[in-house]
Every structure is written in structure tokens, then in C-alpha cells.
PDB file of C-alpha atoms and ligand atoms in Angstrom:
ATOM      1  CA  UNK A1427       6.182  -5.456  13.055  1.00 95.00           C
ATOM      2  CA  UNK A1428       7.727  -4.653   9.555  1.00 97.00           C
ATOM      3  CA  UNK A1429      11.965  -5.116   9.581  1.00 97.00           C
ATOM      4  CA  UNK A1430      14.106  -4.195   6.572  1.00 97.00           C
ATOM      5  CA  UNK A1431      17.580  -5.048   7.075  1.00 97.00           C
ATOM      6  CA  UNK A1432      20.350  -4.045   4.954  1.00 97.00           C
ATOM      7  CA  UNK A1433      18.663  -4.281   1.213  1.00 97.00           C
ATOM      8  CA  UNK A1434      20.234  -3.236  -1.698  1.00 97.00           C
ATOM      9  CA  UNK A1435      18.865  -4.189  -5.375  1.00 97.00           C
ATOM     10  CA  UNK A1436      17.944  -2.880  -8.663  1.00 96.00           C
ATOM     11  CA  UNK A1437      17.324  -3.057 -12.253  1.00 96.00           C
ATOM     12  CA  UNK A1438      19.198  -5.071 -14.658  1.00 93.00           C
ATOM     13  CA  UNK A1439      22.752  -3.995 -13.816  1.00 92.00           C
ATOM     14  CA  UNK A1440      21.873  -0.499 -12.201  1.00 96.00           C
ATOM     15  CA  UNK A1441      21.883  -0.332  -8.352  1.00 97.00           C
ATOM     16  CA  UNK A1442      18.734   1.590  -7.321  1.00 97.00           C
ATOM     17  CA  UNK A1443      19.015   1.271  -3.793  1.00 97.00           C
ATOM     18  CA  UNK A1444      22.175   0.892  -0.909  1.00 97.00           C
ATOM     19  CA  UNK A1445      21.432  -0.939   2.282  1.00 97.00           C
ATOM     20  CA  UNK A1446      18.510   0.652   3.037  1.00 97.00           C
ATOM     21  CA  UNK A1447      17.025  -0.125   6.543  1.00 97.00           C
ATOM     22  CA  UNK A1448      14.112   0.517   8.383  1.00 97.00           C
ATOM     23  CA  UNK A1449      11.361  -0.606  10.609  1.00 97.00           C
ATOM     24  CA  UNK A1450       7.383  -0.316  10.974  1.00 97.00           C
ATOM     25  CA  UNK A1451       6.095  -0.601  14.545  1.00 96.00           C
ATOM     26  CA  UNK A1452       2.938  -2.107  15.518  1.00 95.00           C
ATOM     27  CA  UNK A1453      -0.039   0.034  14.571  1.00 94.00           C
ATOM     28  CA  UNK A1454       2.700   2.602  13.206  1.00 96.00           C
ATOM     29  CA  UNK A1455       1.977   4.966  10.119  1.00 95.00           C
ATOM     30  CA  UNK A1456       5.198   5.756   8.772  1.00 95.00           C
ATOM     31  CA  UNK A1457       6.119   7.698   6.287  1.00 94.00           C
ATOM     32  CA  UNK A1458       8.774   7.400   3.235  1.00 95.00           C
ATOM     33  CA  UNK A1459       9.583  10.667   1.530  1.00 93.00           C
ATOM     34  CA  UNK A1460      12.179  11.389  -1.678  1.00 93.00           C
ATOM     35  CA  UNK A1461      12.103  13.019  -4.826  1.00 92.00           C
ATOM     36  CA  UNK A1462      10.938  11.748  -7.902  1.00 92.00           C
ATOM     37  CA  UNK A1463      13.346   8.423  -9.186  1.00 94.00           C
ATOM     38  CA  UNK A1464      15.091   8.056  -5.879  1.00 95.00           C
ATOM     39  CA  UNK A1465      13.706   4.825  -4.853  1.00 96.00           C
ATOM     40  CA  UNK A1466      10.721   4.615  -3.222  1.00 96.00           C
ATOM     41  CA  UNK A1467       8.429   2.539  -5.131  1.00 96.00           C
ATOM     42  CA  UNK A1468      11.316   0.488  -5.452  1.00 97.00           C
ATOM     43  CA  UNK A1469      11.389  -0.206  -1.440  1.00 97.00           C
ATOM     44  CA  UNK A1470       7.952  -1.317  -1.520  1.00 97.00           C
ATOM     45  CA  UNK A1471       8.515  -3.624  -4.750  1.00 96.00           C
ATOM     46  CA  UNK A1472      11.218  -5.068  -2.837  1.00 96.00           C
ATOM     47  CA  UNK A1473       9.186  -5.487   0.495  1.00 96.00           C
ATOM     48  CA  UNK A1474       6.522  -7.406  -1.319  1.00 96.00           C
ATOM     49  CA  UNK A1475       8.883  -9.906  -3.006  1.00 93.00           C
ATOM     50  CA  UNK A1476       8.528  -8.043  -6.663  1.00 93.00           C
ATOM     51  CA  UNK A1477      12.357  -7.338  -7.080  1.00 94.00           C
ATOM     52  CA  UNK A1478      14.540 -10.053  -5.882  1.00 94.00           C
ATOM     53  CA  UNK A1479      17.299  -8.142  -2.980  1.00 95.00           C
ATOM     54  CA  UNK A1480      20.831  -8.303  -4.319  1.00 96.00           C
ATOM     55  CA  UNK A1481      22.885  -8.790  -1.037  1.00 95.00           C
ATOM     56  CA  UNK A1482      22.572 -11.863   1.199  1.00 94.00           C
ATOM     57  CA  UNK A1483      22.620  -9.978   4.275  1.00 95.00           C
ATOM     58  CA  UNK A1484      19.092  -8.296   2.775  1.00 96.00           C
ATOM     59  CA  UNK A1485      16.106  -9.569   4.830  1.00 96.00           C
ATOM     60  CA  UNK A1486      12.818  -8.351   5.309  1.00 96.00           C
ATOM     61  CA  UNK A1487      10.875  -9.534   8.933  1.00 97.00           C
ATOM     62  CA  UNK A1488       7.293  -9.612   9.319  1.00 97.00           C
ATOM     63  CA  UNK A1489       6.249 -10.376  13.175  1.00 95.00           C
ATOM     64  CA  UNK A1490       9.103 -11.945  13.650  1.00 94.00           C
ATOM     65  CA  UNK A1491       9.077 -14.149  10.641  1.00 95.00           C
ATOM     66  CA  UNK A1492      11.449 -13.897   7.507  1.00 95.00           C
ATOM     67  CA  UNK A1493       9.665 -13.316   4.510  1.00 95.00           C
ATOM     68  CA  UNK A1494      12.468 -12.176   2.171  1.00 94.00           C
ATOM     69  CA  UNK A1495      11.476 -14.940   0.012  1.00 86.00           C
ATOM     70  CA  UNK A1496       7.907 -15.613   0.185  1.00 92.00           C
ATOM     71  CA  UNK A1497       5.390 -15.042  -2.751  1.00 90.00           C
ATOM     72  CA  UNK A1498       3.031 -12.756  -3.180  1.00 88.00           C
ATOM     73  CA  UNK A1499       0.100 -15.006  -1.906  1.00 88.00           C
ATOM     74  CA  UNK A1500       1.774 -16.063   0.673  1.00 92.00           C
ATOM     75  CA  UNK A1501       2.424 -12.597   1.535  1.00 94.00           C
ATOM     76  CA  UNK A1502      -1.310 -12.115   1.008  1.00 94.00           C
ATOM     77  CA  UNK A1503      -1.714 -15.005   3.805  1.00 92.00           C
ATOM     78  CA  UNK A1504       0.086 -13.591   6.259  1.00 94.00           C
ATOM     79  CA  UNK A1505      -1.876  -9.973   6.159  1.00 96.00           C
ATOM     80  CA  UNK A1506       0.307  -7.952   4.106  1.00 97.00           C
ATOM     81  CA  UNK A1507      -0.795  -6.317   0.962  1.00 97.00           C
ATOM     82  CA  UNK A1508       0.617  -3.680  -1.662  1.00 97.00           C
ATOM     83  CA  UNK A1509      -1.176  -0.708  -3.259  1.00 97.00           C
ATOM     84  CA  UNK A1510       1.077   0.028  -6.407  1.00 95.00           C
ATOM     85  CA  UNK A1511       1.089   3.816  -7.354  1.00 90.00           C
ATOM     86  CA  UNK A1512      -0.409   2.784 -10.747  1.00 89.00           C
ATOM     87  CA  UNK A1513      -2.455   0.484 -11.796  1.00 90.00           C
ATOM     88  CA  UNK A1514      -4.539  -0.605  -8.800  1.00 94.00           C
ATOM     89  CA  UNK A1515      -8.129  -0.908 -10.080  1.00 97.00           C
ATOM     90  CA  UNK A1516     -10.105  -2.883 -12.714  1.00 97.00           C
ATOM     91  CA  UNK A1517     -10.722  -0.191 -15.083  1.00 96.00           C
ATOM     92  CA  UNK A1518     -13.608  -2.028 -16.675  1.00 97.00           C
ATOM     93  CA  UNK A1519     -15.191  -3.308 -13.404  1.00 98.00           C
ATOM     94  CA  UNK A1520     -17.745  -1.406 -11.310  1.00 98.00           C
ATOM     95  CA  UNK A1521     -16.737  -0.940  -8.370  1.00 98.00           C
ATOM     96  CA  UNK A1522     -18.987  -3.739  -6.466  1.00 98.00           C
ATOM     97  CA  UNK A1523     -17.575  -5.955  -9.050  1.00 98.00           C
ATOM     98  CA  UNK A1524     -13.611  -5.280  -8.271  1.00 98.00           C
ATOM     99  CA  UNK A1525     -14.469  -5.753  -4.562  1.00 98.00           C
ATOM    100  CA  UNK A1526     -16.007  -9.685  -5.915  1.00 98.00           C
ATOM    101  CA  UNK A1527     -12.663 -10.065  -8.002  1.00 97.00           C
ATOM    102  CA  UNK A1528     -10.223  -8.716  -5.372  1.00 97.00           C
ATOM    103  CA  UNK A1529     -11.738 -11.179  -3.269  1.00 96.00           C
ATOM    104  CA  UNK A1530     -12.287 -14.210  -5.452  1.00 95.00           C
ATOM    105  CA  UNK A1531      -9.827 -16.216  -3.592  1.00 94.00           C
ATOM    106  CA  UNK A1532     -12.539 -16.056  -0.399  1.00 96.00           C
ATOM    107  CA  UNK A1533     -15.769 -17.477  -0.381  1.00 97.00           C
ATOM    108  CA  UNK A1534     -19.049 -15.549  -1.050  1.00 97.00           C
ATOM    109  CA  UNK A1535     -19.931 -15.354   2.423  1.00 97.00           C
ATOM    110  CA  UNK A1536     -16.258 -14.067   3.359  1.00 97.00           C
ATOM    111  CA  UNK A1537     -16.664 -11.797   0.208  1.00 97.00           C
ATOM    112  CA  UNK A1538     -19.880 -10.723   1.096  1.00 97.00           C
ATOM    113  CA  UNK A1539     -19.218  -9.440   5.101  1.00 97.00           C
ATOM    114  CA  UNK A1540     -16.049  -8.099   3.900  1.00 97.00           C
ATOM    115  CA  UNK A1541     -17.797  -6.099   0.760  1.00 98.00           C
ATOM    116  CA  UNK A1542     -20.220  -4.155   3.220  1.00 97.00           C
ATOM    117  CA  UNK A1543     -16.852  -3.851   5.713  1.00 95.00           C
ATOM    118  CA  UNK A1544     -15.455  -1.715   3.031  1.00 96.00           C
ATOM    119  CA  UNK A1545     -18.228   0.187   2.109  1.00 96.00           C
ATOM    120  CA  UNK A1546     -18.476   1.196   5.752  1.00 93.00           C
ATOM    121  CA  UNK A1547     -14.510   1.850   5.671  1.00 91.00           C
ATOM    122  CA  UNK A1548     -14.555   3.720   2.030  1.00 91.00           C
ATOM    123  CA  UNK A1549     -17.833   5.284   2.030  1.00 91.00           C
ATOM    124  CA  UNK A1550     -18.432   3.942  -1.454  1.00 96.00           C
ATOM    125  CA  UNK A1551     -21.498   2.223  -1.082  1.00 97.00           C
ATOM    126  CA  UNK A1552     -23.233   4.874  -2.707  1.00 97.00           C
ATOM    127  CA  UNK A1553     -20.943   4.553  -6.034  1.00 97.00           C
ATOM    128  CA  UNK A1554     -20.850   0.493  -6.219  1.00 97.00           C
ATOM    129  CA  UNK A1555     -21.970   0.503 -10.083  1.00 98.00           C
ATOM    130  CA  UNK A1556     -20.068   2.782 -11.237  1.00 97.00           C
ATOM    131  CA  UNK A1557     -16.742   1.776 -12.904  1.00 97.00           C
ATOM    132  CA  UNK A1558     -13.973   4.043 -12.271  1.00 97.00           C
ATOM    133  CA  UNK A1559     -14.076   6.191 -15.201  1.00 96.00           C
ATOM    134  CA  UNK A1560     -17.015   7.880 -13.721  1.00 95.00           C
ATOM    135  CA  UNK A1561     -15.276   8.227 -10.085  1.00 95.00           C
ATOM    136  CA  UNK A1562     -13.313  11.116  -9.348  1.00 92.00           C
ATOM    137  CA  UNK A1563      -9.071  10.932  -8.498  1.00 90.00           C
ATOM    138  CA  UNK A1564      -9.765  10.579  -4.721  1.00 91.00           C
ATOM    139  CA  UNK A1565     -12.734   7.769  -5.095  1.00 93.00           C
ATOM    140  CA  UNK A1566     -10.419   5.974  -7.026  1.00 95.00           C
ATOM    141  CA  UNK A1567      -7.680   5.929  -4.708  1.00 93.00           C
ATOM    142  CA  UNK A1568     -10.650   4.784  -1.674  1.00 95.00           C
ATOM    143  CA  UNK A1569     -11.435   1.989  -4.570  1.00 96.00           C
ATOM    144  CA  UNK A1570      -7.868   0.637  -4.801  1.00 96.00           C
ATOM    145  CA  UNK A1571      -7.938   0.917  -1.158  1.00 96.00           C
ATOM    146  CA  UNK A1572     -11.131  -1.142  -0.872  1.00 97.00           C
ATOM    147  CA  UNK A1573      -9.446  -3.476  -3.070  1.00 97.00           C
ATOM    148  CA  UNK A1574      -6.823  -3.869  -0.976  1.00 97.00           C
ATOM    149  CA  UNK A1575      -9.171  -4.028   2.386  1.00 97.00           C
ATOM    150  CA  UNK A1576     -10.715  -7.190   0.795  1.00 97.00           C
ATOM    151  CA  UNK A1577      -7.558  -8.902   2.266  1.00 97.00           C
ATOM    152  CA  UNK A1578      -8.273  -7.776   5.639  1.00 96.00           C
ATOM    153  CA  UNK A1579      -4.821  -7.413   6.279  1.00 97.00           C
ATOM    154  CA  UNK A1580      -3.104  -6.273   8.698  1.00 97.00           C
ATOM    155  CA  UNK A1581      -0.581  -4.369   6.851  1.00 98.00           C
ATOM    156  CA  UNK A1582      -0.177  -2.096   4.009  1.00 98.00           C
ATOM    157  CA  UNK A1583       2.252  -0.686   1.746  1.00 98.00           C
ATOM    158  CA  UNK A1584       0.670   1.682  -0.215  1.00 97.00           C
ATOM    159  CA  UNK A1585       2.504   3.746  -2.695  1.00 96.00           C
ATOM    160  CA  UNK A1586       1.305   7.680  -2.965  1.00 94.00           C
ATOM    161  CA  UNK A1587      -2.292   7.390  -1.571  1.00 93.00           C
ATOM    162  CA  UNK A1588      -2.576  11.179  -1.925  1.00 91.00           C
ATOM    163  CA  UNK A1589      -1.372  11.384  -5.533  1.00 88.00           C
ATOM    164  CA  UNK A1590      -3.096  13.889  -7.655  1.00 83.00           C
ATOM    165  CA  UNK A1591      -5.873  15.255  -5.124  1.00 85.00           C
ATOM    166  CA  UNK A1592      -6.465  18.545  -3.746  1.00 85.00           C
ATOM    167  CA  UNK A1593      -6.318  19.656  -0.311  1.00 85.00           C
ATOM    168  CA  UNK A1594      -9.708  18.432   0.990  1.00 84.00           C
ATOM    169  CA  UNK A1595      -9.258  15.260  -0.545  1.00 86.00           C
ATOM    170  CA  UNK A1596      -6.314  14.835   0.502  1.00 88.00           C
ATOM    171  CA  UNK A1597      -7.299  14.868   4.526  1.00 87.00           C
ATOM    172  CA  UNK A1598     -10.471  12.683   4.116  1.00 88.00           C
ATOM    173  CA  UNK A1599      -7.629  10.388   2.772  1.00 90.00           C
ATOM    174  CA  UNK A1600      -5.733  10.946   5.815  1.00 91.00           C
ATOM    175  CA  UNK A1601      -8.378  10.739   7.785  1.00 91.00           C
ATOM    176  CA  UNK A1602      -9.215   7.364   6.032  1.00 92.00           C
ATOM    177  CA  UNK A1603      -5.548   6.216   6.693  1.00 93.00           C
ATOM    178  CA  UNK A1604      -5.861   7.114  10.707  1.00 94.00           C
ATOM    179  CA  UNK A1605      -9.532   5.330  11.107  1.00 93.00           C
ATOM    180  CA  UNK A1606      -7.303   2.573   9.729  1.00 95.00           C
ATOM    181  CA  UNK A1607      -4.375   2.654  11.810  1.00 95.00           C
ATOM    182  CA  UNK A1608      -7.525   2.574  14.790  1.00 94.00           C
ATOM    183  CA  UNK A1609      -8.796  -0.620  13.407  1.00 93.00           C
ATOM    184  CA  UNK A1610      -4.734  -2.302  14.481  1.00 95.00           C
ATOM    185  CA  UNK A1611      -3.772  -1.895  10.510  1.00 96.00           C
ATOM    186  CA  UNK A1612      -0.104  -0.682  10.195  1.00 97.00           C
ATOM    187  CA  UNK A1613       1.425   1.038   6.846  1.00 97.00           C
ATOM    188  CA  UNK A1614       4.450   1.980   5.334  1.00 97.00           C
ATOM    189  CA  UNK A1615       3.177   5.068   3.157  1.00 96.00           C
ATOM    190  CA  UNK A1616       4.910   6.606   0.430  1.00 95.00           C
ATOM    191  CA  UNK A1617       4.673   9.981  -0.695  1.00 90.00           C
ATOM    192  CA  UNK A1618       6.688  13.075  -1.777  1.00 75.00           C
ATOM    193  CA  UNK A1619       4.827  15.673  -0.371  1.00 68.00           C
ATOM    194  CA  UNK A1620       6.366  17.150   2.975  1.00 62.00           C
ATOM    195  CA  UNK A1621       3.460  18.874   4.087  1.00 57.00           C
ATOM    196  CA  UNK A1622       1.272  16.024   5.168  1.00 61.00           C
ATOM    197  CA  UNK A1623       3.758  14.554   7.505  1.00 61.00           C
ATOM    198  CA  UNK A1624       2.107  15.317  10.910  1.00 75.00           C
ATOM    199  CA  UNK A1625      -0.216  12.354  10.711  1.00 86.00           C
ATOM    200  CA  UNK A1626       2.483   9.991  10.517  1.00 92.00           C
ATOM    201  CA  UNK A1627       3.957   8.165  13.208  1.00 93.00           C
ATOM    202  CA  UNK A1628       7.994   8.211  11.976  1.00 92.00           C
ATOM    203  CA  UNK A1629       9.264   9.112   8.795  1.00 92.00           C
ATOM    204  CA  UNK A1630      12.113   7.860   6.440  1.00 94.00           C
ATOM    205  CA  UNK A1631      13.606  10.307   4.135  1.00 94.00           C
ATOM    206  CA  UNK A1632      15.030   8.751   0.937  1.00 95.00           C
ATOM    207  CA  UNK A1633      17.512  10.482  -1.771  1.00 94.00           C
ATOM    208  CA  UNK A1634      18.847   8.895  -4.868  1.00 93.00           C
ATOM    209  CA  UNK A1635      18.780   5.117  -3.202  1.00 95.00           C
ATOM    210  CA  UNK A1636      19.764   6.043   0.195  1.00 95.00           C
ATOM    211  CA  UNK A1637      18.192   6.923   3.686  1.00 94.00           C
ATOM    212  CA  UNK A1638      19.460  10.378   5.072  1.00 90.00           C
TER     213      UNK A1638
HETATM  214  N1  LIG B2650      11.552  -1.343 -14.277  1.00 93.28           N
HETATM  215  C1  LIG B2650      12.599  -0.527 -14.192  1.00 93.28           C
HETATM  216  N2  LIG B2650      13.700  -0.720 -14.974  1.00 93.28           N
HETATM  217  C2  LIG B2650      14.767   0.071 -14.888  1.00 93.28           C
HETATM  218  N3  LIG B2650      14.865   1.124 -14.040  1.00 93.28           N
HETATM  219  C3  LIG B2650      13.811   1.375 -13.250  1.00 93.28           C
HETATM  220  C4  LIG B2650      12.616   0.577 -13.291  1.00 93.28           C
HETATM  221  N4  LIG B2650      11.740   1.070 -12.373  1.00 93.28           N
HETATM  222  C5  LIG B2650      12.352   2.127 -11.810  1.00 93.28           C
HETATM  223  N5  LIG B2650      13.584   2.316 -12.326  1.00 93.28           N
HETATM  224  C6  LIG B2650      14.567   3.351 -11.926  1.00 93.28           C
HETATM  225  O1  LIG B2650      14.835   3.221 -10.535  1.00 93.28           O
HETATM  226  C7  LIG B2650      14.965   4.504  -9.921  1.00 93.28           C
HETATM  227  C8  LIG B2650      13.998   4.610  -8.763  1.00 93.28           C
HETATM  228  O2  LIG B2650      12.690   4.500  -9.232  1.00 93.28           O
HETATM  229  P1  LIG B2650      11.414   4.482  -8.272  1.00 93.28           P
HETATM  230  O3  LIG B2650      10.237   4.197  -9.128  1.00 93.28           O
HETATM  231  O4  LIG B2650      11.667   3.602  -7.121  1.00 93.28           O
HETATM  232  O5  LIG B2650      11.399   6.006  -7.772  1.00 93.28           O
HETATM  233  P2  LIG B2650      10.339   6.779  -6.871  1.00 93.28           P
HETATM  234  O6  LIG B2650      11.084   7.353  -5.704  1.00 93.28           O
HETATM  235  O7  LIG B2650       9.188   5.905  -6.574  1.00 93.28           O
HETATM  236  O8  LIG B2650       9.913   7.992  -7.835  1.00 93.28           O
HETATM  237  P3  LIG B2650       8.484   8.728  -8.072  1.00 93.28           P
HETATM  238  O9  LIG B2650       8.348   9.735  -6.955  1.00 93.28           O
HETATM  239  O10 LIG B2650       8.641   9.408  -9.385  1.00 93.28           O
HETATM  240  O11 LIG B2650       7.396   7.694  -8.068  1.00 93.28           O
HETATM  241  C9  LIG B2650      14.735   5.524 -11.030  1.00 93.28           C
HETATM  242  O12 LIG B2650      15.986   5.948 -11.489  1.00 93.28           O
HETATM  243  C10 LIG B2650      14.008   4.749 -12.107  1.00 93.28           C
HETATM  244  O13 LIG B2650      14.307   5.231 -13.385  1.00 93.28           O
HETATM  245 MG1  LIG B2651       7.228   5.943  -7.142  1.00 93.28          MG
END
């Protein structure tokens, strides 16, 4: 589904990564692992268009299609979306209104359906007025999730879903991830924690710009 051929970039002058490749199947979950700085987020900045690829052999495939150069909407369009690791929320929105702005570009009948679609997929339903401030670290992640969901798309990168929570929040997470994965979504998840491996599909393992 997801191809990355031969990428290398960086920032400014400094290489970050070295002709990384790698591949998402259909209705995969796979995993990217690596210590802290060695490149991860980077691979999914790169995926999404954020950081242009240094090498002209560099190409990232979507279904077939090349979309080493397409923009983020267009990305959008085509059913990919990115969770950064930072970031991901309107702090000042509840969360029934980030749902409405992550959606704007829909109309309010496609925002509406898809709003109770992600209550149903987040379980948040029951928090829609608060604003994230008042949710905890794992209800935040489910909102930048939802967020996300509003695309309805058919692919995610999504950078350290299980940063910061505990144990049991950690497998309603994965749990979340896997109902996912049942509704035909595929992801390319990255995290640095080993331990949660077993519900992934394949992983990649990553150290300082270069897949071992
Ligand atoms: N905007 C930037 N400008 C310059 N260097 C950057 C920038 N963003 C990241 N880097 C550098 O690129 C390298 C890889 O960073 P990246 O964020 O991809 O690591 P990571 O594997 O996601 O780490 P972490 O687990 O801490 O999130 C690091 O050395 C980092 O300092
Ligand atoms: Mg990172």
C-alpha cells in the first residue's frame, strides 16, 4: 500500500537519514522503533511531503501512485493523514469543536455523520465540551486521533500514539489502533518502546538515520 524507496534527507546541511526503505501492506500495522534523535519523526515528515527527499532516486508510492511530490491536501485527498508527536489538538477548542474545524473542508452533513463516527471510534462522546486541558494524556491522544479520523482516511502515520501513558492506557490505545486496522485503515506507527510490539504486523528498527 505504502512504498518508501531509497530516501535520504535532512536539515539544512545535516543528513538525518540514509536510503531508508520500507513498505506498509494493506491493512498492515507496522511498527518503527529507534532511540531518541535517530530519525523517526523525520520518516514520517518526509512521507507526508513536510521535508523535501534529497536524492532523486527517493520516492514514496501510495497504491501504486507516486506521491513524492504531492501536497499535503492532496495527500489528505487521497486518504492519508499524519498525527505529529506534538502539537495535534486545538488547545483552546472543545473537543466537539476541533472535530467541526478538523473537518471544515467537508460539509456539515459530511461533518456531522463523521463527528458521531468518531465518537463511536474514540469513545469521547461523553467529553465533547471539554477542551483538552481538562482531558487526561490518553483522551488527548484519542482527540488527535479523532481529529485525524475526520479525514476518513485510509491511512495513518501517527507519530508515538502511546507517548506518556501508563500501562492500561496504553492497551485501550492499542486496542483502539487494532479496531482500526478492522475497519481496512493501515498505519505506519512510531514509537520507542519495545514492549508493545506484539500488536504490530512488521516492524522497522531505526538507529541514528539508518534501518538495521
Ligand atoms: N527542524 C530540525 N532542524 C534541525 N535538526 C533537526 C530538526 N528536527 C530534527 N532534527 C534532528 O534530526 C535528528 C532526528 O530527529 P527526529 O525528530 O526524527 O528523531 P526521533 O527518532 O523522532 O526522536 P524522538 O524519539 O526523540 O522523537 C535529530 O538529530 C534531531 O536533532
Ligand atoms: Mg520523534
Amino acid at each position: 500500500m505504502l512504498e518508501v524507496k531509497n530516501i535520504s534527507t535532512g536539515y539544512d546541511k545535516k543528513q538525518v537519514l540514509f536510503d531508508i526503505s520500507l513498505s506498509v501492506g494493506h491493512n498492515e500495522i507496522v511498527l518503527l522503533t529507534g532511540g531518541n534523535g535517530s530519525g523517526k519523526s523525520t520518516i514520517l515528515k518526509c512521507i507526508y511531503g513536510l521535508l523535501p527527499i534529497w536524492n532523486k532516486e527517493g520516492k514514496i508510492i501510495f497504491d501504486g501512485r507516486d506521491i513524492t511530490k504531492l501536497a499535503t491536501y492532496e495527500m489528505v485527498k487521497a486518504g492519508i493523514v499524519y498525527i505529529p508527536q506534538k502539537n495535534n489538538y486545538f488547545e483552546s477548542l472543545t473537543v466537539h469543536e476541533n472535530f467541526i474545524v478538523s473537518g471544515s473542508i467537508y460539509s456539515n452533513d459530511v461533518i456531522k455523520q463523521r463527528e458521531q463516527e468518531v465518537y463511536k471510534l474514540t469513545d469521547l462522546y461523553k467529553y465533547r465540551n471539554r477542551t483538552p486541558f481538562n482531558l487526561s494524556g490518553g483522551e488527548r491522544q484519542l482527540l488527535a486521533l479523532g481529529n485525524a479520523l475526520m479525514h476518513k482516511p485510509r491511512f495513518i502515520l501517527f507519530d508515538e500514539p502511546f507517548s506518556g501513558l501508563d500501562q492500561a492506557k496504553t492497551k485501550i490505545m492499542v486496542d483502539e489502533l487494532l479496531q482500526l486496522k478492522q475497519q481496512q485503515i493501515s498505519m505506519l506507527v512510531v514509537e520507542h518502546k519495545k514492549i508493545f510490539n506484539t500488536f504490530a504486523d512488521k516492524e522497522f528498527k531505526l538507529d541514528l538515520g539508518k534501518l538495521i
